PDB file of C-alpha atoms in Angstrom:
ATOM      1  CA  MET A 428      -6.233 -20.420  -8.546  1.00 69.00           C
ATOM      2  CA  PRO A 429      -8.372 -24.221 -10.552  1.00 77.00           C
ATOM      3  CA  GLY A 430      -6.673 -26.447  -9.937  1.00 81.00           C
ATOM      4  CA  SER A 431      -3.039 -25.707  -9.072  1.00 80.00           C
ATOM      5  CA  GLY A 432      -3.333 -27.433  -5.779  1.00 81.00           C
ATOM      6  CA  GLU A 433      -3.781 -30.908  -7.573  1.00 86.00           C
ATOM      7  CA  LEU A 434      -1.227 -30.054  -9.936  1.00 83.00           C
ATOM      8  CA  LYS A 435       1.496 -29.134  -7.501  1.00 83.00           C
ATOM      9  CA  GLU A 436       0.465 -32.479  -6.267  1.00 87.00           C
ATOM     10  CA  SER A 437       0.096 -34.678  -8.434  1.00 88.00           C
ATOM     11  CA  LEU A 438       3.672 -33.278 -10.625  1.00 86.00           C
ATOM     12  CA  GLY A 439       5.408 -30.853  -8.089  1.00 83.00           C
ATOM     13  CA  ILE A 440       4.743 -27.938 -10.777  1.00 81.00           C
ATOM     14  CA  THR A 441       1.901 -25.198 -10.674  1.00 78.00           C
ATOM     15  CA  TYR A 442       1.280 -23.005 -13.404  1.00 72.00           C
ATOM     16  CA  VAL A 443       0.325 -20.132 -11.296  1.00 70.00           C
ATOM     17  CA  PRO A 444       2.787 -17.029 -11.618  1.00 70.00           C
ATOM     18  CA  THR A 445       5.391 -16.113  -8.719  1.00 69.00           C
ATOM     19  CA  LEU A 446       4.260 -13.036  -6.383  1.00 72.00           C
ATOM     20  CA  ASN A 447       7.015  -9.697  -7.686  1.00 76.00           C
ATOM     21  CA  VAL A 448       7.223  -7.114  -5.497  1.00 81.00           C
ATOM     22  CA  ASN A 449       9.742  -5.200  -4.733  1.00 86.00           C
ATOM     23  CA  TYR A 450      10.564  -2.272  -2.167  1.00 90.00           C
ATOM     24  CA  LYS A 451      12.079   0.337  -1.014  1.00 94.00           C
ATOM     25  CA  ILE A 452      12.337   2.117   2.253  1.00 94.00           C
ATOM     26  CA  LEU A 453      14.494   4.532   2.578  1.00 96.00           C
ATOM     27  CA  ILE A 454      14.351   6.266   7.108  1.00 96.00           C
ATOM     28  CA  ASP A 455      15.714   9.102   8.728  1.00 97.00           C
ATOM     29  CA  ILE A 456      15.430   9.335  12.169  1.00 95.00           C
ATOM     30  CA  ASP A 457      16.113  13.018  14.275  1.00 96.00           C
ATOM     31  CA  ARG A 458      16.576  12.547  18.022  1.00 93.00           C
ATOM     32  CA  VAL A 459      17.153  16.871  18.189  1.00 95.00           C
ATOM     33  CA  ASN A 460      14.382  17.604  16.873  1.00 95.00           C
ATOM     34  CA  ARG A 461      12.428  14.649  17.536  1.00 96.00           C
ATOM     35  CA  HIS A 462      10.572  13.363  14.053  1.00 96.00           C
ATOM     36  CA  MET A 463      11.158  10.348  11.787  1.00 95.00           C
ATOM     37  CA  ASP A 464      10.735  10.685   8.140  1.00 97.00           C
ATOM     38  CA  ILE A 465       9.657   7.434   6.039  1.00 96.00           C
ATOM     39  CA  VAL A 466       9.443   7.873   2.101  1.00 96.00           C
ATOM     40  CA  THR A 467       8.494   4.412   0.838  1.00 94.00           C
ATOM     41  CA  TYR A 468       8.141   3.090  -3.162  1.00 93.00           C
ATOM     42  CA  VAL A 469       6.639  -0.358  -3.595  1.00 90.00           C
ATOM     43  CA  ARG A 470       6.703  -1.638  -7.378  1.00 88.00           C
ATOM     44  CA  GLY A 471       5.301  -4.758  -8.107  1.00 82.00           C
ATOM     45  CA  ASP A 472       3.065  -6.893 -10.554  1.00 78.00           C
ATOM     46  CA  GLY A 473      -0.279  -4.798  -8.876  1.00 73.00           C
ATOM     47  CA  PHE A 474      -1.743  -8.245  -7.384  1.00 71.00           C
ATOM     48  CA  PRO A 475      -2.984  -8.899  -4.966  1.00 75.00           C
ATOM     49  CA  ASN A 476      -4.005  -6.588  -2.840  1.00 79.00           C
ATOM     50  CA  CYS A 477      -0.569  -4.670  -0.404  1.00 81.00           C
ATOM     51  CA  GLU A 478      -0.839  -2.537   2.931  1.00 86.00           C
ATOM     52  CA  ALA A 479       2.582  -0.915   4.121  1.00 89.00           C
ATOM     53  CA  PHE A 480       2.923   0.060   7.523  1.00 89.00           C
ATOM     54  CA  VAL A 481       4.933   1.380  10.562  1.00 93.00           C
ATOM     55  CA  VAL A 482       4.611   0.107  13.854  1.00 92.00           C
ATOM     56  CA  GLY A 483       6.339   2.080  17.049  1.00 89.00           C
ATOM     57  CA  PRO A 484       6.660   2.361  20.658  1.00 85.00           C
ATOM     58  CA  GLY A 485       3.114   0.529  22.134  1.00 80.00           C
ATOM     59  CA  ASP A 486       1.785  -0.880  19.643  1.00 84.00           C
ATOM     60  CA  SER A 487       0.679   2.220  17.386  1.00 87.00           C
ATOM     61  CA  ARG A 488       0.616   1.919  13.909  1.00 91.00           C
ATOM     62  CA  VAL A 489       0.743   3.663  10.676  1.00 94.00           C
ATOM     63  CA  PHE A 490      -0.442   3.106   7.124  1.00 92.00           C
ATOM     64  CA  LEU A 491       2.948   3.701   4.614  1.00 92.00           C
ATOM     65  CA  GLY A 492      -0.058   3.281   1.726  1.00 90.00           C
ATOM     66  CA  VAL A 493      -1.736   0.711   0.509  1.00 86.00           C
ATOM     67  CA  HIS A 494      -2.746  -0.763  -2.881  1.00 82.00           C
ATOM     68  CA  VAL A 495      -5.082  -2.542  -4.636  1.00 77.00           C
ATOM     69  CA  ARG A 496      -5.278  -5.056  -7.221  1.00 77.00           C
ATOM     70  CA  LYS A 497      -5.489  -4.555 -11.089  1.00 70.00           C
ATOM     71  CA  GLY A 498      -6.293  -7.233 -13.459  1.00 65.00           C
ATOM     72  CA  ALA A 499      -7.195 -10.878 -13.120  1.00 65.00           C
ATOM     73  CA  ALA A 500      -3.975 -12.709 -11.301  1.00 64.00           C
ATOM     74  CA  PRO A 501      -3.097 -15.417 -14.098  1.00 63.00           C
ATOM     75  CA  LEU A 502      -2.554 -11.777 -16.240  1.00 63.00           C
ATOM     76  CA  ALA A 503      -1.318  -9.992 -13.617  1.00 61.00           C
ATOM     77  CA  LEU A 504       0.982 -11.828 -12.551  1.00 63.00           C
ATOM     78  CA  ALA A 505       2.154 -13.582 -15.835  1.00 64.00           C
ATOM     79  CA  ALA A 506       3.203 -10.419 -16.140  1.00 64.00           C
ATOM     80  CA  ASN A 507       5.663  -9.860 -14.667  1.00 61.00           C
ATOM     81  CA  LEU A 508       5.258  -6.046 -14.696  1.00 70.00           C
ATOM     82  CA  GLY A 509       6.947  -3.039 -12.723  1.00 77.00           C
ATOM     83  CA  TYR A 510       4.166  -1.396 -11.558  1.00 78.00           C
ATOM     84  CA  PRO A 511       4.149   1.001  -9.357  1.00 84.00           C
ATOM     85  CA  MET A 512       2.119   0.318  -5.988  1.00 84.00           C
ATOM     86  CA  ILE A 513       2.729   2.074  -2.379  1.00 87.00           C
ATOM     87  CA  ALA A 514       4.446   5.679  -2.930  1.00 91.00           C
ATOM     88  CA  SER A 515       4.799   7.581   0.325  1.00 93.00           C
ATOM     89  CA  ALA A 516       6.875  10.617   1.763  1.00 95.00           C
ATOM     90  CA  ILE A 517       6.090  11.090   4.971  1.00 96.00           C
ATOM     91  CA  ARG A 518       7.200  12.752   9.209  1.00 96.00           C
ATOM     92  CA  LEU A 519       5.796  10.568  11.979  1.00 95.00           C
ATOM     93  CA  PRO A 520       7.214  13.690  14.602  1.00 95.00           C
ATOM     94  CA  ILE A 521       8.286  10.533  17.967  1.00 94.00           C
ATOM     95  CA  ASN A 522       8.717  11.464  21.480  1.00 92.00           C
ATOM     96  CA  LEU A 523      11.132  11.374  24.119  1.00 91.00           C
ATOM     97  CA  ASP A 524      11.226   7.690  23.908  1.00 89.00           C
ATOM     98  CA  GLY A 525      10.951   7.308  19.895  1.00 87.00           C
ATOM     99  CA  SER A 526       7.242   6.718  19.817  1.00 90.00           C
ATOM    100  CA  PHE A 527       5.126   8.958  17.551  1.00 92.00           C
ATOM    101  CA  SER A 528       3.263  11.469  18.537  1.00 91.00           C
ATOM    102  CA  GLY A 529       0.251  11.639  17.705  1.00 90.00           C
ATOM    103  CA  THR A 530       0.207  13.093  13.868  1.00 94.00           C
ATOM    104  CA  ILE A 531       2.011  12.803  10.904  1.00 95.00           C
ATOM    105  CA  GLY A 532       2.245  14.947   7.495  1.00 96.00           C
ATOM    106  CA  ASP A 533       2.345  14.544   4.252  1.00 94.00           C
ATOM    107  CA  GLU A 534       5.974  15.704   2.191  1.00 94.00           C
ATOM    108  CA  LEU A 535       3.442  14.757  -0.478  1.00 89.00           C
ATOM    109  CA  ALA A 536       0.478  16.173  -0.249  1.00 92.00           C
ATOM    110  CA  ARG A 537       2.689  19.693   0.651  1.00 93.00           C
ATOM    111  CA  ARG A 538       4.262  19.169  -2.959  1.00 93.00           C
ATOM    112  CA  SER A 539       1.635  18.071  -4.841  1.00 91.00           C
ATOM    113  CA  ALA A 540      -0.352  20.757  -2.874  1.00 93.00           C
ATOM    114  CA  GLY A 541       2.565  23.501  -4.470  1.00 94.00           C
ATOM    115  CA  LYS A 542       2.668  24.888   0.081  1.00 95.00           C
ATOM    116  CA  ARG A 543       5.827  25.915   2.007  1.00 94.00           C
ATOM    117  CA  LYS A 544       4.990  24.185   5.382  1.00 95.00           C
ATOM    118  CA  LEU A 545       3.468  20.443   5.857  1.00 94.00           C
ATOM    119  CA  GLU A 546       0.214  20.174   7.392  1.00 94.00           C
ATOM    120  CA  TYR A 547      -0.404  17.332  10.112  1.00 95.00           C
ATOM    121  CA  GLN A 548      -3.715  15.793  11.036  1.00 95.00           C
ATOM    122  CA  SER A 549      -3.691  13.332  13.096  1.00 95.00           C
ATOM    123  CA  ILE A 550      -2.269   9.699  13.089  1.00 94.00           C
ATOM    124  CA  SER A 551      -6.108   8.181  13.459  1.00 93.00           C
ATOM    125  CA  GLU A 552      -7.287  10.312  10.744  1.00 94.00           C
ATOM    126  CA  TRP A 553      -4.198   9.561   8.974  1.00 93.00           C
ATOM    127  CA  ASN A 554      -4.944   5.997   9.043  1.00 93.00           C
ATOM    128  CA  ALA A 555      -8.701   5.850   7.955  1.00 92.00           C
ATOM    129  CA  ARG A 556      -8.995   7.465   5.553  1.00 88.00           C
ATOM    130  CA  PHE A 557      -6.624   3.597   4.666  1.00 84.00           C
ATOM    131  CA  HIS A 558      -9.544   2.042   6.078  1.00 84.00           C
ATOM    132  CA  SER A 559     -11.885   3.180   3.942  1.00 85.00           C
ATOM    133  CA  ILE A 560     -10.845   2.235   1.003  1.00 78.00           C
ATOM    134  CA  SER A 561     -12.582  -0.159  -0.795  1.00 74.00           C
ATOM    135  CA  PRO A 562     -10.212  -3.452  -1.980  1.00 73.00           C
ATOM    136  CA  ASN A 563     -12.356  -3.561  -4.530  1.00 72.00           C
ATOM    137  CA  SER A 564     -12.343  -0.232  -5.147  1.00 61.00           C
ATOM    138  CA  GLY A 565     -13.164   0.290  -9.523  1.00 58.00           C
ATOM    139  CA  ARG A 566     -12.262  -3.571 -10.129  1.00 53.00           C
ATOM    140  CA  CYS A 567     -14.594  -5.959 -12.516  1.00 49.00           C
ATOM    141  CA  LYS A 568     -14.857  -8.257 -10.354  1.00 49.00           C
ATOM    142  CA  GLY A 569     -16.136 -10.026 -14.275  1.00 45.00           C
ATOM    143  CA  VAL A 570     -13.336 -10.999 -14.929  1.00 47.00           C
ATOM    144  CA  GLU A 571     -11.762 -12.545 -11.788  1.00 48.00           C
ATOM    145  CA  ASP A 572     -15.393 -13.917 -10.777  1.00 50.00           C
ATOM    146  CA  PRO A 573     -17.624 -15.232 -13.626  1.00 50.00           C
ATOM    147  CA  SER A 574     -20.365 -15.031 -10.839  1.00 52.00           C
ATOM    148  CA  HIS A 575     -19.686 -11.862 -11.241  1.00 47.00           C
ATOM    149  CA  LEU A 576     -20.242 -11.462 -14.897  1.00 45.00           C
ATOM    150  CA  GLN A 577     -23.143  -9.018 -15.053  1.00 51.00           C
ATOM    151  CA  GLU A 578     -21.410  -6.705 -12.723  1.00 49.00           C
ATOM    152  CA  LEU A 579     -19.259  -6.461 -15.741  1.00 41.00           C
ATOM    153  CA  LEU A 580     -21.855  -6.112 -17.753  1.00 45.00           C
ATOM    154  CA  GLU A 581     -22.892  -3.248 -16.028  1.00 53.00           C
ATOM    155  CA  MET A 582     -20.304  -1.221 -15.200  1.00 45.00           C
ATOM    156  CA  ASP A 583     -18.285   0.970 -17.103  1.00 45.00           C
ATOM    157  CA  CYS A 584     -14.888  -0.603 -17.325  1.00 41.00           C
TER     158      CYS A 584
END
């Protein structure tokens, strides 16, 4: 943020508020039925962008969720809100060695669709959904950067 580095260096303080993020991650491993249930809930001030993922044996990565920032830094951080940023409930089938089997079930999607049975998709399809989210999705960048002021005037914010 403009001038904060100089202020910190000369006076030892800065006007930049702290990032406030709280999370709860619950993991239940069923070795008999060979799956791992992961429930993730992240709350905070909504700034900056964030992502959560789990890394399994063999460096296999699975997204638990992503969040695109809300508002501009001075406002979002100063408000110190408990904004819901990420919520997920997934089931990861695992192999005997504990590695991910290559599929994932989305419990939140199952419940919201009113389905009785959990449907699975490949981890690569699941992760691609999160990779495709623009880090500026739905953002009015003119609020954050005056060089984008024309965008702000043209956007429906």
